[in-house]
Structures are given as C-alpha cells and as structure tokens.
Amino acid sequence: MAELSPLLAARWSPHAFDPSVGLTDGEAASLLEAARWAPSAGNRQPWRFLLGRRADEAYKRLFVHLAAENQRWAGQASALLLGAYLLPATPTVAARTPASPAPAAHGSGQAAHDLEQPGYDRARATYDQAQAVYDLGQAVAHLTVQAGAIGLHVHQMTGFDRAGLAVDLALPDDVRPHVVVAIGRLGDPLSLPGDLRRRETELRHRHPVTDLLLGLSPG
Amino acid sequence: MAELSPLLAARWSPHAFDPSVGLTDGEAASLLEAARWAPSAGNRQPWRFLLGRRADEAYKRLFVHLAAENQRWAGQASALLLGAYLLPATPTVAARTPASPAPAAHGSGQAAHDLEQPGYDRARATYDQAQAVYDLGQAVAHLTVQAGAIGLHVHQMTGFDRAGLAVDLALPDDVRPHVVVAIGRLGDPLSLPGDLRRRETELRHRHPVTDLLLGLSPG
C-alpha cells in the first residue's frame, strides 16, 4: 500500500450521523471556503451551492426531494448541501466580479488559468457541460477533504429528484442540481436500519490500481 | 477568511516545474492510490489513467498532443498524467473484479455505495456521462491533495487534442480522455517565458462565497 495522506485514507461515506450536533457557522464557512478555492477550467468556478442546516427551510426542501432510500438515513446529518453547476453557455460571474484575495501566504502564485490558456480556442470549445460538472466534482472533493480536516464526514448522493428540486427552488435554467451532500459527525451504526447497519461496517473496496491504468498501443 | 486545511490553502497550479527532478516510484504509487480511493457513484470508479514520466514513451505521447500554449511550459514537469473516464454504457470493471482491501485502519466503514443506493433505479439512470466525468474530477482532486501532501504541485490542462490522443493511444471508444495533469516540484518562475513569468506571481482570485450560494425561492 502506497503512502496516503491520513485525510484521504480516513475518508469514507457513512450512513450514520450524530443527530445531536449541528453544523457551526465556522464549519459551514470552512467547507464553502474549501470548495471555493478548488481549481476550475479557465477559473470559471462553475459551482453553486445551497446549504441547509438541520431543521431549517433549505434542509427541509433538500430532504423532501431525496430518494426514499436516502431519506432512511440522511435526516440525521447536520447539514445537507446541494451542489449544482452552471451550464457554460451562460455568462459566468467571472465577467462581472472583481477579484477577492488569496487564502494563504503560500498562495502567491495564481490559479486563474488552471486548465486553459487564454487565446486557445479549441480548449475553450471543450468547456462544455462535462467540464462544468468535472469542476463541480473537484469542488465537492476539496470540500470533502476539508470536512475530514475538521472532524466531519460527508456522504454524497445522486439519488434525489433533480427536476423536482429545480422547480421547488425556482433555479434558473442554466443552474443544474447534481449532488446532495450529507454532512455531519459520525453517528452510531446501531441507529441505522438493519441492512444499512451491516453495510456500515463492511470492508471498503476498490479495483486494483493496475486495472485503472491505460496502456500504450504498440508502435 | 474561514479556517482552511494547509493542504488546500497552499494548493495552486504553477507553470514552472523543476526540470532536474523526476517522479519516484513511491510518489507515483501514492498519487494513483489517492485517486483510486476517491468516492464515485455506486463505487463504479470510472477513472482511467496513463502516467508518463519525463522522457518515457507515455510522456512523449501526451506531450505531443498538448496545445502549443501548454507545450511552452509543461515539458518541465516530472510527469504528465492523462485522466480519462469510462462511458457508463459499458460494463465496468466492477462487474468482474474482486474486492481489494481498504487503505487505512480508519477506513473500516464501507464506501461501496457512496452516491447511490442499490435498487434505486432513477438514481442509476442518472449515471450518465456527466456522472462519470464528475467522478473523474473527484479522483483528480484527491490526487491533487495527495500531491500537496508529498511536496508536489500539479497543473491540470484541458488544452490538448483529445481526439488525436485517443487515436494515438488506440483507446477503446468508451474511454474518453479528459484532462492532462502536469506533476512535479516547483521550479523557478524566471525560467518561464515573460508572460507566464508575470502570471506565475499574480495574486490568485475567486468569486466571493456569497456569489456561489443559491437562494431559496419565496413560498
């Protein structure tokens, strides 16, 4: 097993969250800050979020659109976060918002052109829906790592009614809901329904790394 | 500024890499391990990688397909990594590969169902191209965090000839190249062409977090 940062090695996606704790303002801010500073193609930052904290209106609206399977456990989470992406055809906020400062002394370099070079038209043309959702994936991953850094766990769900939620939130056409993230502190697996209780303690697994590697064609 | 893990706060995407160092076997293994343990919908793990180390055949093949803009600087990187995703219509490796063990003592829970519940057909139906590329985004983000943990930087590029590379590598139709990641140790900004040298030391910027938040519709 190769060396792995403890933040990554310890990450997993629980079903059991502690229903007795809420998400503090500081925790919420740090999670959003992590997502905000993720890289994106051309620094377009095509991610949008709705954060619901337990029992508030946003939480209720997100919860009601979850698949029944997810409603069995996700209501114990301290927060539910909607991750949405902006369809690229729309002018982005980048066109009208001035810069805000960098987060750290180390961040003296710039990341405004993380993925693309200005003037490279073919690359720009690849900034399609796939790139927007790829960048959202990066932002939620960075949020997930930050969650681990402050003692929280997250569990991402695609099992929710995207269309119904978009209507309920009156989202603009170019804002596409993609994922709902349950966030909280680890709870008691014994609080879960039987089948989930069993799965909660199963060994995690992944394909061998060799199965993930592409080969070179001969010649 | 909210609290942010140093690994995330210090991350940025340089153009200047140190051409005097290579990527060690241990570094390569740890980067791939981080990507491997990222979460994915239904644990499908739809990410595939080709790792080229400086001057090897894979590196050369990746480099030649980069946009000219990227070729100006990326050849100094210790490694170039292709990130590709599997189109979901294809049977995944999951169907034929047995489990491999978890990476850490903390990982006693399971993550096999990170995003979806088995039996939830609507959620399964959302496992489309967007979800595959979202999951690739998560895997590359986890790799990026691991790079930071071992003193490396990465710079993602979408500016490359995807079609040409797919032909050159003889990739199957269901394997879609999406990103090429330059990996290495920080180099001297003065080694860069003038315009890149200037950009290398510019302040990073992001939209204010309030611009990333969706609101609730009235009622």
CSV table of C-alpha atoms in Angstrom, one decimal:
chain,number,residue,atom,x,y,z
A,1,MET,CA,0.0,0.0,0.0
A,2,ALA,CA,1.4,3.3,-1.1
A,3,GLU,CA,1.7,6.2,1.3
A,4,LEU,CA,-1.6,8.1,1.6
A,5,SER,CA,-2.4,11.3,3.4
A,6,PRO,CA,-4.4,10.4,6.6
A,7,LEU,CA,-7.0,12.9,5.4
A,8,LEU,CA,-7.6,10.8,2.3
A,9,ALA,CA,-7.0,7.4,3.9
A,10,ALA,CA,-9.6,8.0,6.6
A,11,ARG,CA,-12.3,9.4,4.3
A,12,TRP,CA,-15.3,7.2,3.8
A,13,SER,CA,-19.0,7.8,3.3
A,14,PRO,CA,-21.0,6.8,6.4
A,15,HIS,CA,-24.8,6.5,6.7
A,16,ALA,CA,-24.9,7.0,10.4
A,17,PHE,CA,-24.6,10.6,11.5
A,18,ASP,CA,-24.8,12.1,15.0
A,19,PRO,CA,-28.3,13.7,15.3
A,20,SER,CA,-27.3,15.6,18.5
A,21,VAL,CA,-24.9,18.0,16.9
A,22,GLY,CA,-25.4,20.8,14.4
A,23,LEU,CA,-23.0,22.4,11.9
A,24,THR,CA,-21.5,25.5,13.3
A,25,ASP,CA,-21.1,28.8,11.4
A,26,GLY,CA,-17.3,28.3,11.4
A,27,GLU,CA,-17.6,24.8,10.0
A,28,ALA,CA,-20.0,25.9,7.3
A,29,ALA,CA,-17.7,28.7,6.3
A,30,SER,CA,-14.7,26.5,6.1
A,31,LEU,CA,-16.4,23.9,4.0
A,32,LEU,CA,-17.6,26.5,1.5
A,33,GLU,CA,-14.1,28.1,1.5
A,34,ALA,CA,-12.5,24.8,0.5
A,35,ALA,CA,-14.9,24.4,-2.4
A,36,ARG,CA,-14.4,28.0,-3.4
A,37,TRP,CA,-10.7,27.6,-3.8
A,38,ALA,CA,-10.8,24.4,-5.9
A,39,PRO,CA,-9.3,24.7,-9.4
A,40,SER,CA,-11.5,25.0,-12.5
A,41,ALA,CA,-11.0,25.3,-16.2
A,42,GLY,CA,-10.2,28.9,-17.0
A,43,ASN,CA,-11.0,29.7,-13.3
A,44,ARG,CA,-14.7,29.8,-14.3
A,45,GLN,CA,-15.8,28.4,-10.9
A,46,PRO,CA,-19.0,27.0,-12.3
A,47,TRP,CA,-20.1,25.6,-8.9
A,48,ARG,CA,-23.2,26.8,-7.0
A,49,PHE,CA,-24.3,25.6,-3.6
A,50,LEU,CA,-27.4,25.7,-1.3
A,51,LEU,CA,-26.5,24.8,2.3
A,52,GLY,CA,-29.3,23.6,4.6
A,53,ARG,CA,-28.7,23.1,8.3
A,54,ARG,CA,-30.8,20.6,10.2
A,55,ALA,CA,-34.4,21.7,10.5
A,56,ASP,CA,-34.0,25.0,8.5
A,57,GLU,CA,-36.0,25.6,5.4
A,58,ALA,CA,-33.3,24.8,2.9
A,59,TYR,CA,-32.6,21.4,4.7
A,60,LYS,CA,-36.3,20.5,4.6
A,61,ARG,CA,-36.5,21.3,0.9
A,62,LEU,CA,-33.5,19.3,0.0
A,63,PHE,CA,-34.6,16.4,2.2
A,64,VAL,CA,-38.0,16.1,0.7
A,65,HIS,CA,-36.6,15.5,-2.8
A,66,LEU,CA,-34.2,12.7,-1.7
A,67,ALA,CA,-34.9,9.2,-2.8
A,68,ALA,CA,-36.7,7.2,-0.2
A,69,GLU,CA,-33.6,5.0,0.2
A,70,ASN,CA,-31.6,8.1,1.2
A,71,GLN,CA,-34.3,9.5,3.4
A,72,ARG,CA,-33.9,6.5,5.6
A,73,TRP,CA,-30.6,7.8,7.0
A,74,ALA,CA,-29.8,11.3,5.6
A,75,GLY,CA,-32.1,13.1,8.0
A,76,GLN,CA,-29.6,12.5,10.8
A,77,ALA,CA,-27.0,14.6,9.1
A,78,SER,CA,-26.2,18.1,10.5
A,79,ALA,CA,-26.4,19.6,7.0
A,80,LEU,CA,-27.5,18.9,3.5
A,81,LEU,CA,-25.6,20.7,0.8
A,82,LEU,CA,-26.8,20.9,-2.8
A,83,GLY,CA,-24.0,21.0,-5.4
A,84,ALA,CA,-25.1,22.5,-8.7
A,85,TYR,CA,-23.2,23.5,-11.8
A,86,LEU,CA,-23.6,26.4,-14.2
A,87,LEU,CA,-24.1,25.5,-17.9
A,88,PRO,CA,-21.3,27.1,-19.8
A,89,ALA,CA,-23.4,28.9,-22.4
A,90,THR,CA,-24.3,31.4,-19.8
A,91,PRO,CA,-22.0,34.4,-19.0
A,92,THR,CA,-20.3,33.5,-15.7
A,93,VAL,CA,-19.9,35.6,-12.6
A,94,ALA,CA,-16.3,35.9,-13.6
A,95,ALA,CA,-17.3,38.5,-16.2
A,96,ARG,CA,-18.7,40.9,-13.6
A,97,THR,CA,-17.0,40.2,-10.3
A,98,PRO,CA,-13.7,41.7,-9.2
A,99,ALA,CA,-11.0,39.6,-7.6
A,100,SER,CA,-11.0,38.6,-3.9
A,101,PRO,CA,-7.8,37.9,-2.1
A,102,ALA,CA,-5.9,34.6,-1.9
A,103,PRO,CA,-6.3,32.4,1.2
A,104,ALA,CA,-2.8,31.7,2.3
A,105,ALA,CA,0.7,33.1,2.3
A,106,HIS,CA,1.7,30.2,0.1
A,107,GLY,CA,-0.8,31.1,-2.5
A,108,SER,CA,1.3,33.8,-4.1
A,109,GLY,CA,1.1,32.2,-7.4
A,110,GLN,CA,-2.1,32.5,-9.5
A,111,ALA,CA,-4.5,29.8,-10.4
A,112,ALA,CA,-6.7,31.9,-12.7
A,113,HIS,CA,-5.8,29.7,-15.7
A,114,ASP,CA,-5.7,26.3,-14.0
A,115,LEU,CA,-6.8,24.4,-17.0
A,116,GLU,CA,-6.8,26.6,-20.0
A,117,GLN,CA,-4.7,29.2,-21.7
A,118,PRO,CA,-6.4,32.3,-22.8
A,119,GLY,CA,-6.5,32.5,-26.6
A,120,TYR,CA,-6.6,28.8,-27.1
A,121,ASP,CA,-9.9,28.5,-28.8
A,122,ARG,CA,-10.1,24.7,-29.1
A,123,ALA,CA,-9.6,24.4,-25.4
A,124,ARG,CA,-12.3,26.9,-24.8
A,125,ALA,CA,-14.6,25.0,-27.0
A,126,THR,CA,-14.2,22.0,-24.7
A,127,TYR,CA,-15.7,24.0,-21.9
A,128,ASP,CA,-19.0,22.2,-22.1
A,129,GLN,CA,-21.3,20.6,-19.6
A,130,ALA,CA,-18.8,17.8,-19.0
A,131,GLN,CA,-16.2,20.3,-17.9
A,132,ALA,CA,-18.6,22.2,-15.6
A,133,VAL,CA,-19.6,19.0,-13.8
A,134,TYR,CA,-16.0,17.9,-13.7
A,135,ASP,CA,-15.2,21.1,-11.9
A,136,LEU,CA,-18.1,20.7,-9.5
A,137,GLY,CA,-16.7,17.3,-8.8
A,138,GLN,CA,-13.4,18.9,-7.9
A,139,ALA,CA,-15.0,21.5,-5.7
A,140,VAL,CA,-17.0,18.9,-3.7
A,141,ALA,CA,-13.9,16.7,-3.4
A,142,HIS,CA,-12.0,19.7,-1.9
A,143,LEU,CA,-14.9,20.3,0.5
A,144,THR,CA,-14.8,16.6,1.4
A,145,VAL,CA,-11.1,16.8,2.3
A,146,GLN,CA,-11.8,20.0,4.4
A,147,ALA,CA,-14.6,18.2,6.2
A,148,GLY,CA,-12.1,15.5,7.2
A,149,ALA,CA,-9.7,18.1,8.4
A,150,ILE,CA,-12.3,19.4,10.9
A,151,GLY,CA,-13.6,16.1,12.1
A,152,LEU,CA,-16.7,15.8,9.8
A,153,HIS,CA,-17.7,13.2,7.3
A,154,VAL,CA,-19.7,13.6,4.2
A,155,HIS,CA,-21.8,11.2,2.1
A,156,GLN,CA,-22.7,12.2,-1.5
A,157,MET,CA,-26.0,11.3,-3.0
A,158,THR,CA,-27.2,11.4,-6.6
A,159,GLY,CA,-30.4,9.7,-5.6
A,160,PHE,CA,-32.7,12.7,-5.5
A,161,ASP,CA,-35.3,14.3,-7.7
A,162,ARG,CA,-33.3,16.8,-9.6
A,163,ALA,CA,-36.1,18.2,-11.7
A,164,GLY,CA,-38.5,18.5,-8.8
A,165,LEU,CA,-35.8,20.3,-6.7
A,166,ALA,CA,-35.0,22.7,-9.5
A,167,VAL,CA,-38.7,23.6,-9.7
A,168,ASP,CA,-39.1,23.9,-6.0
A,169,LEU,CA,-36.1,26.2,-5.7
A,170,ALA,CA,-37.0,28.1,-8.8
A,171,LEU,CA,-33.5,27.6,-10.1
A,172,PRO,CA,-32.5,29.3,-13.4
A,173,ASP,CA,-32.4,27.0,-16.4
A,174,ASP,CA,-28.6,27.2,-16.5
A,175,VAL,CA,-28.1,26.0,-12.9
A,176,ARG,CA,-28.2,22.2,-12.8
A,177,PRO,CA,-28.5,20.4,-9.5
A,178,HIS,CA,-26.2,17.5,-9.5
A,179,VAL,CA,-25.4,16.2,-6.0
A,180,VAL,CA,-26.8,16.4,-2.4
A,181,VAL,CA,-24.1,16.0,0.2
A,182,ALA,CA,-25.0,14.9,3.7
A,183,ILE,CA,-22.5,16.4,6.3
A,184,GLY,CA,-22.1,15.7,9.9
A,185,ARG,CA,-20.2,13.9,12.7
A,186,LEU,CA,-20.1,10.1,12.7
A,187,GLY,CA,-23.1,8.5,14.4
A,188,ASP,CA,-23.9,5.2,16.0
A,189,PRO,CA,-24.2,2.4,13.3
A,190,LEU,CA,-26.7,0.8,15.6
A,191,SER,CA,-29.1,3.6,15.0
A,192,LEU,CA,-29.4,2.5,11.4
A,193,PRO,CA,-31.9,0.1,9.8
A,194,GLY,CA,-30.6,-3.4,9.7
A,195,ASP,CA,-29.3,-3.6,6.2
A,196,LEU,CA,-27.6,-0.2,6.4
A,197,ARG,CA,-26.1,-1.2,9.8
A,198,ARG,CA,-24.5,-4.2,8.2
A,199,ARG,CA,-23.2,-2.2,5.2
A,200,GLU,CA,-21.8,0.5,7.6
A,201,THR,CA,-19.1,-1.9,8.8
A,202,GLU,CA,-18.3,-3.7,5.7
A,203,LEU,CA,-14.8,-3.5,4.3
A,204,ARG,CA,-14.3,-0.8,1.7
A,205,HIS,CA,-13.0,-1.9,-1.7
A,206,ARG,CA,-11.6,-0.6,-4.9
A,207,HIS,CA,-10.3,-2.1,-8.1
A,208,PRO,CA,-6.5,-2.9,-8.1
A,209,VAL,CA,-4.6,0.1,-9.4
A,210,THR,CA,-3.4,-2.0,-12.4
A,211,ASP,CA,-7.0,-2.1,-13.6
A,212,LEU,CA,-7.1,1.7,-13.7
A,213,LEU,CA,-4.0,2.1,-15.9
A,214,LEU,CA,-4.2,2.6,-19.6
A,215,GLY,CA,-1.6,1.1,-21.8
A,216,LEU,CA,0.4,2.3,-24.7
A,217,SER,CA,-0.6,1.0,-28.1
A,218,PRO,CA,2.3,-0.8,-29.8
A,219,GLY,CA,4.1,1.4,-32.3
B,1,MET,CA,-11.2,34.0,5.9
B,2,ALA,CA,-12.5,30.7,7.2
B,3,GLU,CA,-10.2,28.1,8.5
B,4,LEU,CA,-8.8,26.0,5.6
B,5,SER,CA,-6.6,22.9,5.7
B,6,PRO,CA,-3.0,23.9,4.8
B,7,LEU,CA,-3.1,21.3,2.1
B,8,LEU,CA,-5.9,23.1,0.4
B,9,ALA,CA,-4.8,26.6,1.2
B,10,ALA,CA,-1.4,26.1,-0.3
B,11,ARG,CA,-2.6,24.4,-3.5
B,12,TRP,CA,-2.2,26.3,-6.7
B,13,SER,CA,-1.4,25.5,-10.3
B,14,PRO,CA,2.1,26.6,-11.3
B,15,HIS,CA,3.6,26.8,-14.7
B,16,ALA,CA,7.2,26.5,-13.5
B,17,PHE,CA,8.4,23.0,-12.6
B,18,ASP,CA,11.8,21.8,-11.6
B,19,PRO,CA,13.3,20.0,-14.6
B,20,SER,CA,16.1,18.5,-12.5
B,21,VAL,CA,13.9,16.1,-10.6
B,22,GLY,CA,11.8,13.1,-11.6
B,23,LEU,CA,8.8,11.4,-10.1
B,24,THR,CA,9.8,8.5,-7.9
B,25,ASP,CA,8.1,5.1,-7.9
B,26,GLY,CA,6.8,5.8,-4.4
B,27,GLU,CA,5.4,9.2,-5.4
B,28,ALA,CA,3.7,7.8,-8.5
B,29,ALA,CA,2.2,5.0,-6.4
B,30,SER,CA,0.9,7.4,-3.8
B,31,LEU,CA,-0.7,9.7,-6.3
B,32,LEU,CA,-2.5,6.8,-8.0
B,33,GLU,CA,-3.6,5.4,-4.6
B,34,ALA,CA,-5.2,8.7,-3.7
B,35,ALA,CA,-7.2,8.8,-7.0
B,36,ARG,CA,-8.1,5.1,-6.6
B,37,TRP,CA,-9.7,5.7,-3.2
B,38,ALA,CA,-11.8,8.7,-4.2
B,39,PRO,CA,-15.6,8.2,-3.9
B,40,SER,CA,-17.7,7.5,-7.0
B,41,ALA,CA,-21.4,6.9,-7.7
B,42,GLY,CA,-22.2,3.3,-6.9
B,43,ASN,CA,-18.5,2.8,-6.4
B,44,ARG,CA,-18.1,2.5,-10.2
B,45,GLN,CA,-14.7,4.0,-10.2
B,46,PRO,CA,-15.0,5.2,-13.8
B,47,TRP,CA,-11.5,6.8,-13.9
B,48,ARG,CA,-8.6,5.6,-16.0
B,49,PHE,CA,-5.1,6.9,-16.1
B,50,LEU,CA,-1.9,6.9,-18.2
B,51,LEU,CA,1.1,8.0,-16.3
B,52,GLY,CA,4.1,9.3,-18.3
B,53,ARG,CA,7.4,10.1,-16.5
B,54,ARG,CA,9.8,12.6,-18.1
B,55,ALA,CA,11.3,11.3,-21.3
B,56,ASP,CA,9.5,8.0,-21.3
B,57,GLU,CA,7.3,7.0,-24.2
B,58,ALA,CA,4.0,7.8,-22.5
B,59,TYR,CA,5.2,11.3,-21.5
B,60,LYS,CA,6.3,11.9,-25.1
B,61,ARG,CA,2.9,10.8,-26.5
B,62,LEU,CA,1.0,13.0,-24.0
B,63,PHE,CA,3.2,16.0,-24.6
B,64,VAL,CA,2.9,16.0,-28.4
B,65,HIS,CA,-0.8,16.4,-28.2
B,66,LEU,CA,-0.8,19.3,-25.8
B,67,ALA,CA,-1.8,22.7,-27.1
B,68,ALA,CA,1.2,24.8,-28.1
B,69,GLU,CA,0.4,27.2,-25.3
B,70,ASN,CA,0.9,24.3,-22.8
B,71,GLN,CA,3.9,22.9,-24.5
B,72,ARG,CA,5.7,26.2,-23.7
B,73,TRP,CA,5.9,25.1,-20.0
B,74,ALA,CA,4.6,21.6,-19.4
B,75,GLY,CA,7.7,19.8,-20.6
B,76,GLN,CA,9.5,20.8,-17.4
B,77,ALA,CA,7.1,18.7,-15.3
B,78,SER,CA,8.3,15.5,-13.8
B,79,ALA,CA,5.2,13.6,-15.0
B,80,LEU,CA,2.2,14.0,-17.3
B,81,LEU,CA,-0.9,12.1,-16.3
B,82,LEU,CA,-3.8,11.5,-18.6
B,83,GLY,CA,-7.2,11.4,-16.8
B,84,ALA,CA,-9.9,9.6,-18.8
B,85,TYR,CA,-13.4,8.4,-17.9
B,86,LEU,CA,-15.4,5.4,-18.8
B,87,LEU,CA,-18.6,6.0,-20.6
B,88,PRO,CA,-21.3,4.3,-18.4
B,89,ALA,CA,-23.0,2.2,-21.1
B,90,THR,CA,-20.0,-0.1,-21.0
B,91,PRO,CA,-19.9,-2.9,-18.3
B,92,THR,CA,-17.5,-1.6,-15.7
B,93,VAL,CA,-14.5,-3.4,-14.2
B,94,ALA,CA,-16.7,-3.7,-11.1
B,95,ALA,CA,-18.6,-6.5,-12.6
B,96,ARG,CA,-15.6,-8.7,-12.9
B,97,THR,CA,-13.1,-7.7,-10.3
B,98,PRO,CA,-13.0,-8.9,-6.7
B,99,ALA,CA,-12.5,-6.5,-3.9
B,100,SER,CA,-9.1,-5.2,-2.8
B,101,PRO,CA,-8.5,-4.2,0.8
B,102,ALA,CA,-9.1,-0.8,2.4
B,103,PRO,CA,-6.2,1.6,2.8
B,104,ALA,CA,-6.3,2.5,6.5
B,105,ALA,CA,-7.3,1.4,9.9
B,106,HIS,CA,-9.8,4.2,10.0
B,107,GLY,CA,-11.4,3.0,6.8
B,108,SER,CA,-13.4,0.3,8.4
B,109,GLY,CA,-16.7,1.6,7.1
B,110,GLN,CA,-17.5,0.9,3.5
B,111,ALA,CA,-17.8,3.3,0.6
B,112,ALA,CA,-19.1,1.0,-2.0
B,113,HIS,CA,-22.3,2.9,-2.2
B,114,ASP,CA,-21.0,6.5,-2.0
B,115,LEU,CA,-23.6,8.1,-4.1
B,116,GLU,CA,-26.4,5.7,-4.9
B,117,GLN,CA,-28.5,3.1,-3.2
B,118,PRO,CA,-28.7,-0.2,-5.0
B,119,GLY,CA,-32.2,-0.8,-6.2
B,120,TYR,CA,-32.9,2.9,-6.8
B,121,ASP,CA,-33.4,2.8,-10.5
B,122,ARG,CA,-33.9,6.5,-11.1
B,123,ALA,CA,-30.6,7.2,-9.5
B,124,ARG,CA,-29.0,4.6,-11.6
B,125,ALA,CA,-30.4,6.2,-14.6
B,126,THR,CA,-28.6,9.4,-13.8
B,127,TYR,CA,-25.3,7.6,-14.1
B,128,ASP,CA,-24.5,9.2,-17.4
B,129,GLN,CA,-21.5,10.8,-18.9
B,130,ALA,CA,-21.9,13.7,-16.6
B,131,GLN,CA,-21.6,11.5,-13.5
B,132,ALA,CA,-18.5,9.7,-15.0
B,133,VAL,CA,-16.7,13.0,-15.6
B,134,TYR,CA,-17.8,14.3,-12.2
B,135,ASP,CA,-16.3,11.2,-10.6
B,136,LEU,CA,-13.1,11.7,-12.6
B,137,GLY,CA,-13.0,15.3,-11.3
B,138,GLN,CA,-13.2,13.9,-7.7
B,139,ALA,CA,-10.4,11.4,-8.3
B,140,VAL,CA,-8.0,14.0,-9.8
B,141,ALA,CA,-8.9,16.4,-6.9
B,142,HIS,CA,-7.9,13.7,-4.4
B,143,LEU,CA,-4.7,13.1,-6.4
B,144,THR,CA,-4.0,16.8,-6.2
B,145,VAL,CA,-4.4,16.9,-2.4
B,146,GLN,CA,-2.1,13.9,-2.1
B,147,ALA,CA,0.4,15.7,-4.4
B,148,GLY,CA,0.4,18.6,-1.9
B,149,ALA,CA,0.9,16.2,1.0
B,150,ILE,CA,4.2,14.9,-0.5
B,151,GLY,CA,5.5,18.2,-1.7
B,152,LEU,CA,4.4,18.1,-5.3
B,153,HIS,CA,2.3,20.6,-7.3
B,154,VAL,CA,0.0,19.8,-10.2
B,155,HIS,CA,-1.4,21.8,-13.1
B,156,GLN,CA,-4.4,20.5,-14.9
B,157,MET,CA,-4.8,21.1,-18.6
B,158,THR,CA,-7.8,20.6,-20.9
B,159,GLY,CA,-5.8,22.2,-23.7
B,160,PHE,CA,-4.8,19.1,-25.7
B,161,ASP,CA,-6.0,17.3,-28.7
B,162,ARG,CA,-8.3,14.7,-27.2
B,163,ALA,CA,-9.3,13.0,-30.5
B,164,GLY,CA,-5.7,12.8,-31.7
B,165,LEU,CA,-4.5,11.4,-28.4
B,166,ALA,CA,-7.3,8.8,-28.4
B,167,VAL,CA,-6.3,7.6,-31.8
B,168,ASP,CA,-2.6,7.6,-30.9
B,169,LEU,CA,-3.2,5.6,-27.8
B,170,ALA,CA,-5.7,3.4,-29.6
B,171,LEU,CA,-8.1,3.9,-26.7
B,172,PRO,CA,-11.4,2.0,-26.7
B,173,ASP,CA,-14.4,4.1,-27.8
B,174,ASP,CA,-15.8,4.1,-24.2
B,175,VAL,CA,-12.6,5.6,-22.7
B,176,ARG,CA,-12.7,9.4,-23.1
B,177,PRO,CA,-9.6,11.4,-22.4
B,178,HIS,CA,-10.5,14.5,-20.4
B,179,VAL,CA,-7.5,16.1,-18.7
B,180,VAL,CA,-3.7,16.0,-18.8
B,181,VAL,CA,-2.1,16.8,-15.4
B,182,ALA,CA,1.4,18.2,-15.2
B,183,ILE,CA,3.0,17.0,-11.9
B,184,GLY,CA,6.3,18.0,-10.4
B,185,ARG,CA,8.2,20.1,-7.9
B,186,LEU,CA,8.0,23.9,-8.0
B,187,GLY,CA,10.5,25.4,-10.4
B,188,ASP,CA,12.0,28.8,-10.9
B,189,PRO,CA,9.5,31.3,-12.3
B,190,LEU,CA,12.4,33.1,-14.0
B,191,SER,CA,12.7,30.0,-16.2
B,192,LEU,CA,9.3,30.8,-17.8
B,193,PRO,CA,8.6,32.9,-20.9
B,194,GLY,CA,7.9,36.5,-20.0
B,195,ASP,CA,4.1,36.5,-20.0
B,196,LEU,CA,3.9,33.3,-17.9
B,197,ARG,CA,6.6,34.6,-15.6
B,198,ARG,CA,4.3,37.5,-14.8
B,199,ARG,CA,1.2,35.4,-14.3
B,200,GLU,CA,3.1,32.9,-12.1
B,201,THR,CA,3.3,35.5,-9.3
B,202,GLU,CA,-0.1,37.2,-9.7
B,203,LEU,CA,-2.5,37.1,-6.9
B,204,ARG,CA,-4.9,34.2,-7.1
B,205,HIS,CA,-8.6,35.1,-7.0
B,206,ARG,CA,-12.0,33.6,-6.6
B,207,HIS,CA,-15.6,34.9,-6.5
B,208,PRO,CA,-16.9,35.9,-3.1
B,209,VAL,CA,-18.5,33.0,-1.4
B,210,THR,CA,-21.9,34.8,-1.4
B,211,ASP,CA,-21.8,34.7,-5.2
B,212,LEU,CA,-21.7,30.9,-5.1
B,213,LEU,CA,-24.7,30.5,-2.9
B,214,LEU,CA,-28.1,29.7,-4.2
B,215,GLY,CA,-31.1,31.2,-2.6
B,216,LEU,CA,-34.5,29.8,-1.6
B,217,SER,CA,-37.4,30.8,-3.7
B,218,PRO,CA,-40.2,32.6,-1.7
B,219,GLY,CA,-43.0,30.4,-0.7
